[in-house]
mmCIF file of C-alpha atoms in Angstrom:
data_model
loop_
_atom_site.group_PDB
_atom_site.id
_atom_site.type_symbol
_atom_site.label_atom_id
_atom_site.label_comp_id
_atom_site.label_asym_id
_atom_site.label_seq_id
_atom_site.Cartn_x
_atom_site.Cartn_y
_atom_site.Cartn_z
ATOM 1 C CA UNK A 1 -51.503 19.860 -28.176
ATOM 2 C CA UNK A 2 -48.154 18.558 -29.954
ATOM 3 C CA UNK A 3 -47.404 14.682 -29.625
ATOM 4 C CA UNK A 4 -45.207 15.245 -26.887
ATOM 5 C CA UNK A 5 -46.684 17.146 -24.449
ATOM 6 C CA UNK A 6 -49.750 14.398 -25.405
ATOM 7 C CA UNK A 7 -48.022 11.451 -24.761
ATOM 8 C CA UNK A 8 -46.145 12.703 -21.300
ATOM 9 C CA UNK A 9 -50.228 13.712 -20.455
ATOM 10 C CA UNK A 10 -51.211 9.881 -21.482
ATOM 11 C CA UNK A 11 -48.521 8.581 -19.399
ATOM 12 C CA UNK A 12 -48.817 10.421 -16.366
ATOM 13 C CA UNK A 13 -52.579 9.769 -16.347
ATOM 14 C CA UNK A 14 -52.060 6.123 -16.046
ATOM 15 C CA UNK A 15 -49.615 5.879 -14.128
ATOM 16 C CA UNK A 16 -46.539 4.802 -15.641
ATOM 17 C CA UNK A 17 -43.182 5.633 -15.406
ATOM 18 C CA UNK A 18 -40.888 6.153 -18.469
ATOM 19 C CA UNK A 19 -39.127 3.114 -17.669
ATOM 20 C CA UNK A 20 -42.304 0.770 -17.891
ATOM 21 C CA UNK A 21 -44.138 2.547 -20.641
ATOM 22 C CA UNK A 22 -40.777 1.680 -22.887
ATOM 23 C CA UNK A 23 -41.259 -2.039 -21.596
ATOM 24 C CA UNK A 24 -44.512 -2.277 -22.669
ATOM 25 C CA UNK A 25 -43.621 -0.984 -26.030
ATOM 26 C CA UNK A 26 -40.716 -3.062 -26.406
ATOM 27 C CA UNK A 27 -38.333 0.516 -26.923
ATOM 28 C CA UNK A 28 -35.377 1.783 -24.275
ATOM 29 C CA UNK A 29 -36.522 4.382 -21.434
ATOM 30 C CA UNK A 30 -34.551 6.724 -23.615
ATOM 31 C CA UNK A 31 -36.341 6.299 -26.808
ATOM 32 C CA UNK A 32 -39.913 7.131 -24.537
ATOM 33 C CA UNK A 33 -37.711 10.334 -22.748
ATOM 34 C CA UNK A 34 -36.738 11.435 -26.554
ATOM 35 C CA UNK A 35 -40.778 11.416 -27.799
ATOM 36 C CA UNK A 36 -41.470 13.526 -24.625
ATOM 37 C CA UNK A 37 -38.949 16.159 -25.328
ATOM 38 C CA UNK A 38 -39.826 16.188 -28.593
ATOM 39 C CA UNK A 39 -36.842 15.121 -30.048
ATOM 40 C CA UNK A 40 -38.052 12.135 -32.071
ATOM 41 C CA UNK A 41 -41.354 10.709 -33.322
ATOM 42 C CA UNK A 42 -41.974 6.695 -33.036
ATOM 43 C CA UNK A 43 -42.043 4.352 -35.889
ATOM 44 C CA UNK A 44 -45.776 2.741 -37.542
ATOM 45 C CA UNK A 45 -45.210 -0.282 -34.815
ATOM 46 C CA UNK A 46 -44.111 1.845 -31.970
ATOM 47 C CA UNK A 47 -47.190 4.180 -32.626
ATOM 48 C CA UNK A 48 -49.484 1.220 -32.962
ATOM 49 C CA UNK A 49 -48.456 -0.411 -29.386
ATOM 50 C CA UNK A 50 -48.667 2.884 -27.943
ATOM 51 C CA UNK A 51 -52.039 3.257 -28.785
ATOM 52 C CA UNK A 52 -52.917 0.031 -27.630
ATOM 53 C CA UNK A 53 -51.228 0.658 -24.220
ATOM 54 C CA UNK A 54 -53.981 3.690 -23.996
ATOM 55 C CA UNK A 55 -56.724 2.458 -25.697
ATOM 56 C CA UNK A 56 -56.913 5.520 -28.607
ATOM 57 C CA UNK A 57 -56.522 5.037 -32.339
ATOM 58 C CA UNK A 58 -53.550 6.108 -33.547
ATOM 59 C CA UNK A 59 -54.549 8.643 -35.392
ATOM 60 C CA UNK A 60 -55.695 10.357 -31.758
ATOM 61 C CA UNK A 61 -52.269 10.134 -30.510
ATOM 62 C CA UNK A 62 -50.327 11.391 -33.588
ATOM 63 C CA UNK A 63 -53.067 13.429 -35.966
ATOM 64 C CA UNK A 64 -50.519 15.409 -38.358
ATOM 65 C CA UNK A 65 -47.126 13.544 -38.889
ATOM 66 C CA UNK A 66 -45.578 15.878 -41.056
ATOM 67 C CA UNK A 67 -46.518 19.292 -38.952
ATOM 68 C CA UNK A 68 -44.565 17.042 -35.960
ATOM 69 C CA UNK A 69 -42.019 16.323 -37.668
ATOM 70 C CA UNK A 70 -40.814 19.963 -38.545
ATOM 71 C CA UNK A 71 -41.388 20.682 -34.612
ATOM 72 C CA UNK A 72 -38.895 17.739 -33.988
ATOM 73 C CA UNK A 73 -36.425 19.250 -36.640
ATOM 74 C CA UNK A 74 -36.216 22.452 -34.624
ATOM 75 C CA UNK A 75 -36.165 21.373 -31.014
ATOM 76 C CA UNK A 76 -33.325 18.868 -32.545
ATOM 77 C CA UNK A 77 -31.224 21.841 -33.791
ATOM 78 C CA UNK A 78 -31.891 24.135 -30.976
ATOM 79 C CA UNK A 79 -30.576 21.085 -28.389
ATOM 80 C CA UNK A 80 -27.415 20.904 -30.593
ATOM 81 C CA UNK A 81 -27.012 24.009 -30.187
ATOM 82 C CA UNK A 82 -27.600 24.546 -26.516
ATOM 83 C CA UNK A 83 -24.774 21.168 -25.953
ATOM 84 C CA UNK A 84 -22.508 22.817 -28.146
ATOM 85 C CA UNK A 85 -22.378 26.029 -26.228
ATOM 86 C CA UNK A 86 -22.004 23.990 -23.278
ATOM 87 C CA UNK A 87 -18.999 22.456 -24.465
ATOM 88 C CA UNK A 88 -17.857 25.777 -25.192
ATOM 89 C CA UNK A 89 -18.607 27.412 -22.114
ATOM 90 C CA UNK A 90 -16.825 24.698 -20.398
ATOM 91 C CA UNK A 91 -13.527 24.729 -22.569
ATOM 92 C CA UNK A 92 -13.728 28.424 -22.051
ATOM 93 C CA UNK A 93 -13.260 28.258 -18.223
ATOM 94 C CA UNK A 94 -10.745 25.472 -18.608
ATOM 95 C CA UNK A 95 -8.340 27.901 -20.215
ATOM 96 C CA UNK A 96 -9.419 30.606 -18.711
ATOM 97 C CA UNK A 97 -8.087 28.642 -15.126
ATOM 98 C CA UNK A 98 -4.875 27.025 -16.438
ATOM 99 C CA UNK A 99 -3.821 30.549 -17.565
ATOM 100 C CA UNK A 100 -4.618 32.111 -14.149
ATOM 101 C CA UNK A 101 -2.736 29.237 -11.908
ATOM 102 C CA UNK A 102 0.313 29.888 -14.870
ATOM 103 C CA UNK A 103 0.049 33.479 -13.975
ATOM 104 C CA UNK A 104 0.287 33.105 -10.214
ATOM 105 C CA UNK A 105 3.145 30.427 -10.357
ATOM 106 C CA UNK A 106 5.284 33.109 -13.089
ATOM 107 C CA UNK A 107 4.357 35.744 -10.890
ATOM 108 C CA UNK A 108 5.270 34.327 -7.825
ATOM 109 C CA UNK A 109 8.401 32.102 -8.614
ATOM 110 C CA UNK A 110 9.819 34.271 -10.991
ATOM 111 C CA UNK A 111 9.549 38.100 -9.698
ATOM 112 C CA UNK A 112 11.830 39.093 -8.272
ATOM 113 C CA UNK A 113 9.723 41.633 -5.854
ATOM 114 C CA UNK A 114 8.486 38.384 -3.928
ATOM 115 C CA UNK A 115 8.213 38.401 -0.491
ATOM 116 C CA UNK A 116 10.766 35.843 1.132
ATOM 117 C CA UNK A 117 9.095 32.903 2.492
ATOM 118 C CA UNK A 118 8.785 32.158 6.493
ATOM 119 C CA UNK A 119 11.536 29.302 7.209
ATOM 120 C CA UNK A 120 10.514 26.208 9.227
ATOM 121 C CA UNK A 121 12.470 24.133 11.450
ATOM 122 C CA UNK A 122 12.007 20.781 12.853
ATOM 123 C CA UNK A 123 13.935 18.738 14.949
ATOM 124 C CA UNK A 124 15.167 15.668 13.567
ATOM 125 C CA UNK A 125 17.919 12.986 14.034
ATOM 126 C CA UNK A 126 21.385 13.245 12.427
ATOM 127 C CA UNK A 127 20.782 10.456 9.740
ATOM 128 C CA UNK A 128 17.467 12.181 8.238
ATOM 129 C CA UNK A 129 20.094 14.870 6.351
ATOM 130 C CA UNK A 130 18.142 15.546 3.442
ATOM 131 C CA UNK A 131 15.113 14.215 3.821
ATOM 132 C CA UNK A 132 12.113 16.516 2.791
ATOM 133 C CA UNK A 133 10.398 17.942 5.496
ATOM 134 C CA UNK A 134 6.963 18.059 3.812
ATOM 135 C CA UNK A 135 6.831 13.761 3.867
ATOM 136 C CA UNK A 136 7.194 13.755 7.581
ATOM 137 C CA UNK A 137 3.740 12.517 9.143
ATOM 138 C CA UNK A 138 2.340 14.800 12.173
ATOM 139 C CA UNK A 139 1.314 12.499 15.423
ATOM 140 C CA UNK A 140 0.331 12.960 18.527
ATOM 141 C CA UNK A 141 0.684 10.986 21.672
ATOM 142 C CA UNK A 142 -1.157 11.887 24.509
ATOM 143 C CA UNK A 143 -0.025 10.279 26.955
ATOM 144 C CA UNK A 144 3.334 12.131 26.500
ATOM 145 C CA UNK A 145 2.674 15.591 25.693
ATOM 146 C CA UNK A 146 -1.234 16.567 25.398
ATOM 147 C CA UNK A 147 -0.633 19.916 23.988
ATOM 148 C CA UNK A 148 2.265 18.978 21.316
ATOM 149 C CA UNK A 149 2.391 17.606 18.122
ATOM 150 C CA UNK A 150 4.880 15.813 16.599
ATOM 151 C CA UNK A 151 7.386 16.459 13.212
ATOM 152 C CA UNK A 152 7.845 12.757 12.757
ATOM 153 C CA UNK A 153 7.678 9.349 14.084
ATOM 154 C CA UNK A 154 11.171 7.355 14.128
ATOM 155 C CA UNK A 155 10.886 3.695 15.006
ATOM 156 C CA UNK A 156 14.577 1.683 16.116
ATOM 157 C CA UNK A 157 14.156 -1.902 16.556
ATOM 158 C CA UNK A 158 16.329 -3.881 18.660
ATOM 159 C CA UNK A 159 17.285 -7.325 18.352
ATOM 160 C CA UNK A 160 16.137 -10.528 20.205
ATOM 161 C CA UNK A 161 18.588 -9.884 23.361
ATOM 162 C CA UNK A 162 19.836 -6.488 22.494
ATOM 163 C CA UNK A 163 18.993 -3.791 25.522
ATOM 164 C CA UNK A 164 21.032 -1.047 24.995
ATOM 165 C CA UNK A 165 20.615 1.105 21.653
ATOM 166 C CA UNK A 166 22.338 4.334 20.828
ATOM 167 C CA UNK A 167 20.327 6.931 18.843
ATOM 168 C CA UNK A 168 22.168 9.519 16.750
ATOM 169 C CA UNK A 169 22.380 13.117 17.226
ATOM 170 C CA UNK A 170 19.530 15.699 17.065
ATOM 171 C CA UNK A 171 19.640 18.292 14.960
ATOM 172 C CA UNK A 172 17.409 21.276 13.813
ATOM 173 C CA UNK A 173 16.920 21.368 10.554
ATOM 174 C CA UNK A 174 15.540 25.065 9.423
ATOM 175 C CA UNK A 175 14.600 25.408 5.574
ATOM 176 C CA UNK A 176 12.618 27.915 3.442
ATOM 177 C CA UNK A 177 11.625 25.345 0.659
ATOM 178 C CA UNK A 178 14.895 25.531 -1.624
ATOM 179 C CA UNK A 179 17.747 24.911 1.063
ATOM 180 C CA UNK A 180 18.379 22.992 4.250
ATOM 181 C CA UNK A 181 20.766 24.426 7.113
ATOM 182 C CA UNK A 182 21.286 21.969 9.803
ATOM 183 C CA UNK A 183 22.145 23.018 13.632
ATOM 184 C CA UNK A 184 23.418 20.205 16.300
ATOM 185 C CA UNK A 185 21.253 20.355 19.365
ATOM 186 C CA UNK A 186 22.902 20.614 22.823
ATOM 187 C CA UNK A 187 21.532 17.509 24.806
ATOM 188 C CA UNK A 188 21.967 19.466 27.940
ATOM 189 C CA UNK A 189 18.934 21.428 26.733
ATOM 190 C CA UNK A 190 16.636 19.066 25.483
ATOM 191 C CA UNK A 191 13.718 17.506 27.782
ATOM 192 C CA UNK A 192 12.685 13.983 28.040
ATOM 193 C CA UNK A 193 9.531 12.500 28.543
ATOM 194 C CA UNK A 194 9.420 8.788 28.063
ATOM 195 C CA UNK A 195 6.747 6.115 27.910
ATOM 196 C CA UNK A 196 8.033 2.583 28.910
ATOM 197 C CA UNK A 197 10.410 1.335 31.494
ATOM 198 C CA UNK A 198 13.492 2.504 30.118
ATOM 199 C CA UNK A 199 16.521 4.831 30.993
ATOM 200 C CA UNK A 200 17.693 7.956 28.861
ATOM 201 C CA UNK A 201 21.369 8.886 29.327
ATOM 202 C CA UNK A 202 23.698 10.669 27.222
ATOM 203 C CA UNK A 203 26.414 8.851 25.357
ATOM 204 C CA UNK A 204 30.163 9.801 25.617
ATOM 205 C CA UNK A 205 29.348 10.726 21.960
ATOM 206 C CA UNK A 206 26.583 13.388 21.991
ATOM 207 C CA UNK A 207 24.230 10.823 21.484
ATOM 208 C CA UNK A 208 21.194 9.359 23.406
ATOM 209 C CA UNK A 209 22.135 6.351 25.176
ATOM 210 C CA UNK A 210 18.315 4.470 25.742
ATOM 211 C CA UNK A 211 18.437 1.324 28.565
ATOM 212 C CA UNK A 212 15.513 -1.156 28.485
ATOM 213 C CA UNK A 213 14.939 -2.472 32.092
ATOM 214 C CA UNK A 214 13.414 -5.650 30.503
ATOM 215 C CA UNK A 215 16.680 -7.988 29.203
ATOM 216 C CA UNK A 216 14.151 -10.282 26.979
ATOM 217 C CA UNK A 217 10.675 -9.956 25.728
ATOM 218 C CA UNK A 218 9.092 -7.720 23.337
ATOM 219 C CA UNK A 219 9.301 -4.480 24.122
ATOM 220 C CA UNK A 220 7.332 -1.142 23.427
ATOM 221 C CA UNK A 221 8.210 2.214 24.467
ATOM 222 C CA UNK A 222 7.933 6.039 23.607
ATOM 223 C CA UNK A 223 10.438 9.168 23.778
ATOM 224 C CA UNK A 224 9.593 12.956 23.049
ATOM 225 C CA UNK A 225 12.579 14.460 22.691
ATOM 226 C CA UNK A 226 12.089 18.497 23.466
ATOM 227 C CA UNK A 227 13.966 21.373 22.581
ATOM 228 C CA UNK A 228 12.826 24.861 22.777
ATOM 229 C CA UNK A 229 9.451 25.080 20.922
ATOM 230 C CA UNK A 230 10.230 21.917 19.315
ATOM 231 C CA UNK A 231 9.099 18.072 19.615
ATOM 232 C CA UNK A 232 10.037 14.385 17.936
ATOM 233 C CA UNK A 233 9.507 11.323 18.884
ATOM 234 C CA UNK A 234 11.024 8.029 18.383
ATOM 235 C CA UNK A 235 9.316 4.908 19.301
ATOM 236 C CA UNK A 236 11.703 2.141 20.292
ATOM 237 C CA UNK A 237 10.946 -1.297 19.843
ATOM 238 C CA UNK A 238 12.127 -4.831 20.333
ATOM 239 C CA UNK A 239 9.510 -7.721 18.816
ATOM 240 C CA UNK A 240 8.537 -10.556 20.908
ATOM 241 C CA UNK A 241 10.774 -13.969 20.972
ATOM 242 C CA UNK A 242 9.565 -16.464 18.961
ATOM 243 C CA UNK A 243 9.519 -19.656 20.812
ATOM 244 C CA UNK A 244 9.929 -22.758 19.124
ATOM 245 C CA UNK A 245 9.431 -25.825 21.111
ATOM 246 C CA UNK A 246 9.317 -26.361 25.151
ATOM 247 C CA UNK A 247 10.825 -29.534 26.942
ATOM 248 C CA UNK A 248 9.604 -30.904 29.908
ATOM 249 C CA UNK A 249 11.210 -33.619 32.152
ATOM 250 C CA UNK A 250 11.858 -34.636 35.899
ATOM 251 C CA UNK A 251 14.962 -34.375 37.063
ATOM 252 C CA UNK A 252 16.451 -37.392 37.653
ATOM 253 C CA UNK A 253 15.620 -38.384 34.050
ATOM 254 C CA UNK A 254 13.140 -41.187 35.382
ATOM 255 C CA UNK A 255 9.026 -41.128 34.855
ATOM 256 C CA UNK A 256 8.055 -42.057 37.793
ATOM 257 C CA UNK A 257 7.517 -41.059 41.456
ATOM 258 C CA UNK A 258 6.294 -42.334 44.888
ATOM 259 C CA UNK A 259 3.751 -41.941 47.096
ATOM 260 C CA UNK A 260 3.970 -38.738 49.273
ATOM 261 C CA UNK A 261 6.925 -37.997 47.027
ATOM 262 C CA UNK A 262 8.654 -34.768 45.994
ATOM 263 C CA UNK A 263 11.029 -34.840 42.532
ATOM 264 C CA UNK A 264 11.977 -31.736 40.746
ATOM 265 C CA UNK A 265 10.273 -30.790 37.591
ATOM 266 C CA UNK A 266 12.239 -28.960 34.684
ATOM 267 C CA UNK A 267 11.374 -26.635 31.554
ATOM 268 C CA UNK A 268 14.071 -25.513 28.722
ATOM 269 C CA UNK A 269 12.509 -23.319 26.829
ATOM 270 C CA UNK A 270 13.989 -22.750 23.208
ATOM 271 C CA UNK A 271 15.390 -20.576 22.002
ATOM 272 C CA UNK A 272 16.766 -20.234 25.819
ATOM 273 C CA UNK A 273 16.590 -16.519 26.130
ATOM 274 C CA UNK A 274 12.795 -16.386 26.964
ATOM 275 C CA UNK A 275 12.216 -15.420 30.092
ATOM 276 C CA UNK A 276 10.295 -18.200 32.824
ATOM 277 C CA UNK A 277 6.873 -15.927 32.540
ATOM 278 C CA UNK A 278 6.409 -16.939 29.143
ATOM 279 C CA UNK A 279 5.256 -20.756 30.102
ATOM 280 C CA UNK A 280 2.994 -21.707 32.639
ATOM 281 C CA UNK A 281 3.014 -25.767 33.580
ATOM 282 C CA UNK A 282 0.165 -27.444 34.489
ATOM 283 C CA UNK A 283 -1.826 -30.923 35.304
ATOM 284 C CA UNK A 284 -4.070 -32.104 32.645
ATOM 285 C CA UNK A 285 -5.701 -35.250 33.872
ATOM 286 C CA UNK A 286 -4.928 -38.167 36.396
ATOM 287 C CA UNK A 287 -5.424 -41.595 34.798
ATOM 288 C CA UNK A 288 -6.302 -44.032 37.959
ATOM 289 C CA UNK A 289 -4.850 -47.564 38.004
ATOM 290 C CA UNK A 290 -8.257 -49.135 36.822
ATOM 291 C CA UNK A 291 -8.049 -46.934 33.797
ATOM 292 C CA UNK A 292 -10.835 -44.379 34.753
ATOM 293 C CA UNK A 293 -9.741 -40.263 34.184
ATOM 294 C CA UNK A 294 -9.761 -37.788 36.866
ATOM 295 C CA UNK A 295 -9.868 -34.003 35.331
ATOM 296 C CA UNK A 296 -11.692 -32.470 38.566
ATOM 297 C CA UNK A 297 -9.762 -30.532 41.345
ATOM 298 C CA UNK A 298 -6.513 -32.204 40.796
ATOM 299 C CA UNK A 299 -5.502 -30.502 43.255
ATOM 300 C CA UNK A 300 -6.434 -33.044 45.819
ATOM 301 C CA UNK A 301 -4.263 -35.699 44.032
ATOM 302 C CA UNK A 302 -1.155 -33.920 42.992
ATOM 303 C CA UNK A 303 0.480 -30.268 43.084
ATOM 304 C CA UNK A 304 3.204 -28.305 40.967
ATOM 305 C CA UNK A 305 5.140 -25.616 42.740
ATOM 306 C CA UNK A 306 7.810 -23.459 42.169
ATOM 307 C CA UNK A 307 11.044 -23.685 44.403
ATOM 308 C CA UNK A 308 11.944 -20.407 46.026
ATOM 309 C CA UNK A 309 13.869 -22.061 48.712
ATOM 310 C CA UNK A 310 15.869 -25.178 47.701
ATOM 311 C CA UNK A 311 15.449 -27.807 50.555
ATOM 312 C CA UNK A 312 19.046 -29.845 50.226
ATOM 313 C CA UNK A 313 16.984 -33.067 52.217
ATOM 314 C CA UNK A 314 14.263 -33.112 49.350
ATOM 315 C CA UNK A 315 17.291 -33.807 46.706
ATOM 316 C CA UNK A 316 16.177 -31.252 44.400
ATOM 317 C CA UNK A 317 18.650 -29.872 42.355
ATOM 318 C CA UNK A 318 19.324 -25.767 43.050
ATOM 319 C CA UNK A 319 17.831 -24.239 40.231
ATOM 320 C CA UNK A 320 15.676 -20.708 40.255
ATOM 321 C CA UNK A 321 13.672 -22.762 37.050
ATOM 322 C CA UNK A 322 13.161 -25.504 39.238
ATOM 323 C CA UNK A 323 9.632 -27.105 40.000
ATOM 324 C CA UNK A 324 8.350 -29.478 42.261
ATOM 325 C CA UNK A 325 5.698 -32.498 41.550
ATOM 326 C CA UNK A 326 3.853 -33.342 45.075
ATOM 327 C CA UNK A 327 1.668 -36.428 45.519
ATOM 328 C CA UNK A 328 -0.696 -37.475 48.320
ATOM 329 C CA UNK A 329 -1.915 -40.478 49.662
ATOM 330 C CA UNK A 330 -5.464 -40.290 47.381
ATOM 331 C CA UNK A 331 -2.900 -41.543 44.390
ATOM 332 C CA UNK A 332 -3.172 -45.545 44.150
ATOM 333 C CA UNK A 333 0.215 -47.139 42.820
ATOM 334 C CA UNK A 334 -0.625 -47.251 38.976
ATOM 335 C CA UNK A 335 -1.769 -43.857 38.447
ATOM 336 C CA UNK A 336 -0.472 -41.732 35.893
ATOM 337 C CA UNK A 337 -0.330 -38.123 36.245
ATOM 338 C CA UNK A 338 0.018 -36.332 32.815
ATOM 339 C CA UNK A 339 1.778 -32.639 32.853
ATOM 340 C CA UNK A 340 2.720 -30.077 29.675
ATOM 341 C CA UNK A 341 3.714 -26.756 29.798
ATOM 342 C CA UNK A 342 2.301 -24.058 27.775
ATOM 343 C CA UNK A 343 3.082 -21.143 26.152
ATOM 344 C CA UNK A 344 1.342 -17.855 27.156
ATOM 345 C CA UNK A 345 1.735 -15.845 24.498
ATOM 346 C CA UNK A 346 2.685 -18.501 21.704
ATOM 347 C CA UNK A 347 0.358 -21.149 20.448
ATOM 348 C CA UNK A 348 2.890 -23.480 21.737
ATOM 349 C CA UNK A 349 2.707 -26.519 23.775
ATOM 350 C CA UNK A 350 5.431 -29.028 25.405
ATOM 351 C CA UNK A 351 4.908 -32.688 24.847
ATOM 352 C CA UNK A 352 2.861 -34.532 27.503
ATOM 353 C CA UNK A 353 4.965 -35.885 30.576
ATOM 354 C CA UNK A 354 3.286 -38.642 31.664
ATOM 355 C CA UNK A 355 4.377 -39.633 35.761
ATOM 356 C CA UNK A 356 3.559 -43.260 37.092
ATOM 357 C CA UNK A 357 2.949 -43.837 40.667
ATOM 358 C CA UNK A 358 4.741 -46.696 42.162
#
């Protein structure tokens, strides 16, 4: 039996794995994986430890050093020669691909016996002239069209207060990979599905007049446009009104109120175009005249309320932001009733109003 096929028997025996047979001989798991193909032979102190590691003399694990040694000079060559045909083998098929895929592209491109290719068309807006069709994304909304996909995705922001926007002209755009032609679509014929409350009307123009029936707010809606066999979208859009800072007074400018007493309440909002669903106001706490805090059903001590009828005898102010501040008769003169208004989609809050009852 050579060294090799001894040593792998040794190892196997008792147990070990490559990995911890090198630790315990102080060599790398390759060094132990080179002995066992016999492609190397270990040193005097490598021989030693690994004779210790199985209890055998030395001599009983490696009996004729220079018959092993040829054997080791043989399987080296013949595993230099194996990775060198390898190599070979793999450059081989390298070339041997590159000049096939050349072949195909001269062969193709350049004879003139090609078949012509099968145009596509796609329907696309006026200001995408020239655009290459193959970077358009594919979507698909199903809540518009189950059965469709889309050429492209076109996204037209509005501003702030902006409601009407005008979309350019379709067109069909039919190409067979070297040229563009470009068709204008009759509106007449194309279908409309829309997601969003919105209105779709065509412009003087030729173009696509699109109506938002919200005049603030942010805004999110979808068109497929649909003519013949072919579908786009465009996703119109309007981001949401950053508010910056909410007032809150009573309307005759003072900071306090009576018993059984009605005074309008007022919000300004800024900037002023957002709309009066974006605040909500509300009670916080009622601070009694001895100092203690009420947070419980406030309810039972004072009430906000929106005016939908203006009563001229209240003296409130006709205003369709208008609120109202009611107190009752559980209020002791002292009290202090503190009010804010908050945002409901901002992380926004008014200052605290704080009411004293006299």
């Amino acid at each position: 039996m050579q060294f090799n096929e001894r040593l792998k028997k040794l190892r196997t025996e008792s147990g070990l794995t490559q990995s911890e047979l090198a630790a315990r001989v102080y060599v790398s798991r390759s060094a132990v994986a080179k002995w066992e193909a016999g492609l190397g032979l270990p040193n005097e102190e490598s021989l030693c430890l690994l004779a210790q590691c199985f209890h055998i003399a030395p001599d009983k694990l490696l009996t004729d050093t220079e018959t092993e040694t040829v054997i080791v000079e043989k399987n080296s060559a013949l595993s230099r020669r194996k990775t060198l045909i390898i190599l070979l083998s793999i450059l081989l098929a390298f070339f041997f691909t590159v000049g096939a895929v050349l072949a195909i592209y001269f062969a193709y491109f350049y004879n003139p016996y090609t078949l012509p290719r099968i145009p596509t068309r796609a329907l696309i807006f006026e200001t995408e002239k020239g655009i290459d069709y193959e970077k358009l994304t594919s979507y698909s909304f199903e809540e518009l069209s189950p059965e469709k996909e889309f050429s492209g995705l076109r996204t037209f922001v509005l501003s702030e207060d902006e409601v009407v926007i005008q979309l350019p002209r379709l067109l069909v755009m039919t190409t067979d990979g070297d040229s563009f032609i470009y068709e204008d679509v009759q509106l007449s014929g194309v279908i409309v599905a829309r997601k969003g409350e919105m209105t779709v009307e065509i412009c003087e123009d030729g173009s696509l007049c699109i109506t938002l029936s919200t005049v603030t707010g942010a805004f999110e809606g979808y068109l497929n446009l649909q003519y013949g066999d072919l579908i786009l979208s465009a996703k119109i859009e309007r981001p949401a009104i950053p508010i910056r800072r909410i007032d809150l007074w009573l309307e005759d400018g003072t900071r306090e109120i009576g018993l059984n007493d009605i005074k309008g309440l007022f919000v300004q909002v800024v900037p002023d175009n957002a709309n009066q669903s974006d605040f909500v106001i509300e009670i916080t706490k009622i601070t009694q005249w001895d100092g203690t805090v009420y947070d419980g059903d406030l309810s039972e001590y004072a009430v906000i309320k929106m005016i939908e009828t203006v009563e001229w005898e209240t003296g409130i102010t006709e205003d369709e932001d208008a609120y109202v501040v009611i107190t009752t008769e559980k209020l002791a003169v002292g009290a202090k009733i503190h009010i804010v208004a908050r945002a409901l989609f901002y992380d926004i809050i008014s200052e605290e109003l704080v009411i004293e009852v006299r």
